[in-house]
């Protein structure tokens, strides 16, 4: 079967400008009034894939490769594969088990970083695990990782860097070649797939684009279901300039793994703008974008990806009215961060404590983002004992903070204000509020929390936007029986799907 490039986002739906309806993309016009722009923003919805991803809350990164064995962060492609040989044994089962027990639902393995070394035995080059002494050259880290994920009920994600310093050394990356029709997969001499009925596609691509598409085809067809594909936006440790064929990359993912979200270099998941595990205080999922067709879309920002006001009313209106944005898109944020100082493991690593990780959780998951936590295996092929201890402490901290939800199961109506009667006075340390993003999008700008003392309501806290989840951590516990949540400002109709009133437990109740 051979197909040609189609617009990858046709699967997500686009609302026409003439009569806006709820959709993943809503088109805008420079002549739209501010009121119309914000009304359109209230109509933007996640896809089912995006909504499911946001509800997972916590995702894991695993950076492992030649950098691990050479004490590097960014390789330059000259690394000899002979260095890749764990001192004990690569234990992917232990990786996945620890991450699952820490609360992660998806784990993303870095199959290829900017140096170009591939953790699977690719048919398209010798800079792979097949050229290493590990497992006698017959190993496949991707296969072992996926098998472990399946055993432990974890979703699989793959990070494949578009930047590739080794391909540059070979004269393939950034060689100035023109885009021309390429058939993917391109069979090589002695290809074990010869004679099989394979899905085949024709794309316009550069020399490197064809190489990247062929390797991407391998990882998307050989390891079963993939839930997230991560394209780093960095250009790598390289002097060359390669214009990446993102239109083809995205289309291939959509065709081979239609259930996968494409992160960072894709339209499904947006980079938070830092690597510190901190979301904006008001992290909107509705973003004004410049969309010129298949390939990358560009967020319209004032100060780059670090803009604090990204998605705010004023920023959306300015982006559309200036003519720089032509669509509003549901583009939720993923906040990546490191457990240790680097992405790859180093001998002097000191991991963050469980308490520090809890604060990052509150500043990412509690601000309508997904927390992406990197945990790097060491040269032993395993997580450092200190990293394992930190992960377990992080899970225990979250259990103490979020197990005793006294609002669980209580009815609170379908219009503000929302009143909850706990039946008895409870000491509450954290409040959580969620919107029904799939059904009603993200509209709440602000809300207040009050408690009833005597015959009067007393202010406890005020917060900004909600989205998938907003967590308020109180400076001191507040003891009360009746609580009231009042939406004070919204872009349009909104639906609160959950309210949480958490008591801080003195002891870890233990994993269920």
CSV table of C-alpha atoms in Angstrom, one decimal, residues 313-503:
chain,number,residue,atom,x,y,z
A,313,UNK,CA,-7.3,37.0,27.3
A,314,UNK,CA,-5.1,39.9,26.4
A,315,UNK,CA,-2.5,37.7,24.7
A,316,UNK,CA,-5.1,35.8,22.6
A,317,UNK,CA,-6.7,39.0,21.5
A,318,UNK,CA,-3.4,40.6,20.6
A,319,UNK,CA,-2.2,37.6,18.7
A,320,UNK,CA,-5.4,37.4,16.6
A,321,UNK,CA,-6.0,41.1,16.0
A,322,UNK,CA,-2.4,41.6,14.9
A,323,UNK,CA,-2.9,39.0,12.2
A,324,UNK,CA,-0.1,36.7,13.5
A,325,UNK,CA,-2.5,34.0,14.7
A,326,UNK,CA,-5.0,32.3,12.4
A,327,UNK,CA,-6.3,29.6,14.8
A,328,UNK,CA,-6.9,28.8,18.4
A,329,UNK,CA,-5.8,25.3,19.3
A,330,UNK,CA,-6.0,23.0,22.3
A,331,UNK,CA,-2.3,22.5,23.0
A,332,UNK,CA,-1.8,21.3,26.6
A,333,UNK,CA,1.6,21.7,28.3
A,334,UNK,CA,4.1,19.1,29.4
A,335,UNK,CA,6.6,20.3,32.0
A,336,UNK,CA,9.8,18.4,31.8
A,337,UNK,CA,12.4,18.3,34.6
A,338,UNK,CA,15.3,16.3,36.0
A,339,UNK,CA,15.4,14.2,39.1
A,340,UNK,CA,19.2,14.7,39.0
A,341,UNK,CA,21.2,17.7,37.8
A,342,UNK,CA,21.6,16.3,34.3
A,343,UNK,CA,19.4,14.4,31.9
A,344,UNK,CA,22.0,11.5,31.8
A,345,UNK,CA,23.4,9.9,34.9
A,346,UNK,CA,26.7,11.1,36.4
A,347,UNK,CA,28.8,9.8,39.3
A,348,UNK,CA,28.3,12.9,41.5
A,349,UNK,CA,24.5,13.0,41.1
A,350,UNK,CA,22.4,14.1,44.0
A,351,UNK,CA,18.6,13.6,43.3
A,352,UNK,CA,15.9,16.0,44.5
A,353,UNK,CA,14.1,15.0,47.7
A,354,UNK,CA,10.6,13.7,47.8
A,355,UNK,CA,9.5,17.0,49.3
A,356,UNK,CA,11.1,19.0,46.5
A,357,UNK,CA,9.4,16.7,43.9
A,358,UNK,CA,6.0,17.2,45.6
A,359,UNK,CA,6.4,21.0,45.3
A,360,UNK,CA,7.1,20.5,41.5
A,361,UNK,CA,4.1,18.3,41.3
A,362,UNK,CA,1.9,21.1,42.8
A,363,UNK,CA,3.5,23.6,40.4
A,364,UNK,CA,2.9,21.5,37.3
A,365,UNK,CA,0.0,19.0,37.7
A,366,UNK,CA,-1.6,21.4,40.1
A,367,UNK,CA,-1.4,24.1,37.4
A,368,UNK,CA,-3.0,22.3,34.5
A,369,UNK,CA,0.2,20.7,33.1
A,370,UNK,CA,1.6,17.2,33.0
A,371,UNK,CA,4.8,16.6,35.0
A,372,UNK,CA,7.5,14.8,32.9
A,373,UNK,CA,10.2,13.6,35.4
A,374,UNK,CA,13.5,12.3,34.0
A,375,UNK,CA,15.1,9.4,35.9
A,376,UNK,CA,18.4,8.3,34.3
A,377,UNK,CA,19.9,4.8,34.6
A,378,UNK,CA,23.6,4.7,35.5
A,379,UNK,CA,26.4,2.8,33.9
A,380,UNK,CA,25.2,-0.3,35.9
A,381,UNK,CA,22.1,-0.3,33.7
A,382,UNK,CA,20.0,0.4,36.7
A,383,UNK,CA,18.7,3.5,38.6
A,384,UNK,CA,21.0,4.7,41.3
A,385,UNK,CA,19.9,3.6,44.8
A,386,UNK,CA,19.6,7.3,45.7
A,387,UNK,CA,17.2,7.9,42.8
A,388,UNK,CA,15.1,4.9,43.8
A,389,UNK,CA,14.9,6.3,47.3
A,390,UNK,CA,13.8,9.7,46.0
A,391,UNK,CA,11.1,8.2,43.8
A,392,UNK,CA,9.7,6.2,46.7
A,393,UNK,CA,9.8,9.2,49.0
A,394,UNK,CA,8.0,11.2,46.3
A,395,UNK,CA,5.2,8.6,46.1
A,396,UNK,CA,4.9,8.6,49.9
A,397,UNK,CA,4.7,12.4,50.0
A,398,UNK,CA,1.9,12.4,47.5
A,399,UNK,CA,0.1,9.7,49.4
A,400,UNK,CA,0.3,11.8,52.6
A,401,UNK,CA,-1.0,14.8,50.7
A,402,UNK,CA,-3.7,13.4,48.4
A,403,UNK,CA,-5.1,10.2,50.0
A,404,UNK,CA,-7.6,11.7,52.5
A,405,UNK,CA,-10.0,13.5,50.1
A,406,UNK,CA,-13.0,14.4,52.3
A,407,UNK,CA,-15.0,15.7,49.2
A,408,UNK,CA,-14.8,12.3,47.5
A,409,UNK,CA,-18.2,11.1,46.6
A,410,UNK,CA,-20.0,14.2,47.7
A,411,UNK,CA,-22.6,15.8,45.4
A,412,UNK,CA,-22.0,19.5,44.8
A,413,UNK,CA,-24.5,20.5,42.1
A,414,UNK,CA,-23.9,21.8,38.6
A,415,UNK,CA,-23.9,25.6,39.1
A,416,UNK,CA,-21.8,28.0,41.2
A,417,UNK,CA,-21.5,28.4,44.0
A,418,UNK,CA,-20.7,24.8,44.8
A,419,UNK,CA,-21.3,23.9,48.4
A,420,UNK,CA,-19.9,20.8,50.1
A,421,UNK,CA,-20.9,19.5,53.5
A,422,UNK,CA,-18.3,17.1,54.9
A,423,UNK,CA,-20.6,16.0,57.7
A,424,UNK,CA,-18.1,16.9,60.3
A,425,UNK,CA,-15.3,19.4,60.7
A,426,UNK,CA,-12.1,18.4,58.9
A,427,UNK,CA,-8.7,19.9,58.7
A,428,UNK,CA,-8.0,20.7,55.1
A,429,UNK,CA,-4.5,21.5,53.7
A,430,UNK,CA,-5.1,21.4,49.9
A,431,UNK,CA,-8.0,22.1,47.6
A,432,UNK,CA,-8.4,20.8,44.1
A,433,UNK,CA,-10.8,21.8,41.3
A,434,UNK,CA,-11.1,20.3,37.8
A,435,UNK,CA,-13.1,21.3,34.8
A,436,UNK,CA,-14.7,18.8,32.4
A,437,UNK,CA,-12.3,19.7,29.6
A,438,UNK,CA,-13.5,17.1,27.1
A,439,UNK,CA,-17.1,18.1,27.3
A,440,UNK,CA,-16.8,21.8,28.1
A,441,UNK,CA,-13.2,22.9,27.4
A,442,UNK,CA,-11.4,25.4,29.7
A,443,UNK,CA,-13.2,28.6,30.6
A,444,UNK,CA,-12.7,29.4,34.3
A,445,UNK,CA,-10.5,32.4,34.9
A,446,UNK,CA,-10.8,32.6,38.7
A,447,UNK,CA,-12.6,31.1,41.7
A,448,UNK,CA,-12.8,31.6,45.4
A,449,UNK,CA,-12.9,29.1,48.3
A,450,UNK,CA,-14.8,29.9,51.5
A,451,UNK,CA,-15.7,28.1,54.7
A,452,UNK,CA,-18.8,28.5,56.9
A,453,UNK,CA,-18.2,29.6,60.4
A,454,UNK,CA,-21.3,30.3,62.4
A,455,UNK,CA,-23.8,32.0,60.0
A,456,UNK,CA,-21.2,33.6,57.8
A,457,UNK,CA,-18.9,32.5,55.0
A,458,UNK,CA,-15.2,33.3,55.4
A,459,UNK,CA,-12.6,33.6,52.6
A,460,UNK,CA,-10.0,30.9,52.5
A,461,UNK,CA,-8.3,31.3,49.1
A,462,UNK,CA,-8.5,32.7,45.6
A,463,UNK,CA,-7.1,31.0,42.5
A,464,UNK,CA,-6.8,31.5,38.8
A,465,UNK,CA,-7.5,29.2,35.9
A,466,UNK,CA,-8.5,25.6,36.4
A,467,UNK,CA,-8.4,23.3,33.4
A,468,UNK,CA,-7.6,19.6,34.1
A,469,UNK,CA,-6.7,20.3,37.7
A,470,UNK,CA,-5.9,23.3,39.9
A,471,UNK,CA,-4.4,22.6,43.3
A,472,UNK,CA,-4.3,25.2,46.1
A,473,UNK,CA,-1.9,24.5,49.0
A,474,UNK,CA,-2.9,26.4,52.1
A,475,UNK,CA,-0.3,27.9,54.3
A,476,UNK,CA,-2.0,26.4,57.3
A,477,UNK,CA,-4.7,23.8,57.6
A,478,UNK,CA,-8.3,25.2,57.8
A,479,UNK,CA,-10.8,23.2,59.9
A,480,UNK,CA,-14.4,23.4,58.8
A,481,UNK,CA,-17.5,21.3,57.9
A,482,UNK,CA,-19.0,23.3,55.1
A,483,UNK,CA,-17.0,24.6,52.1
A,484,UNK,CA,-18.0,26.7,49.2
A,485,UNK,CA,-16.4,27.1,45.7
A,486,UNK,CA,-17.5,30.1,43.7
A,487,UNK,CA,-16.5,30.7,40.1
A,488,UNK,CA,-15.9,34.5,40.0
A,489,UNK,CA,-14.9,34.9,36.3
A,490,UNK,CA,-15.1,32.7,33.2
A,491,UNK,CA,-14.8,33.0,29.4
A,492,UNK,CA,-18.1,31.2,28.9
A,493,UNK,CA,-20.1,28.2,30.1
A,494,UNK,CA,-18.1,25.9,32.3
A,495,UNK,CA,-18.5,22.5,34.0
A,496,UNK,CA,-16.7,21.6,37.2
A,497,UNK,CA,-16.2,17.9,37.1
A,498,UNK,CA,-14.4,17.4,40.5
A,499,UNK,CA,-13.7,19.2,43.8
A,500,UNK,CA,-11.2,17.8,46.2
A,501,UNK,CA,-10.6,18.7,49.9
A,502,UNK,CA,-7.5,17.0,51.1
A,503,UNK,CA,-6.3,16.5,54.6
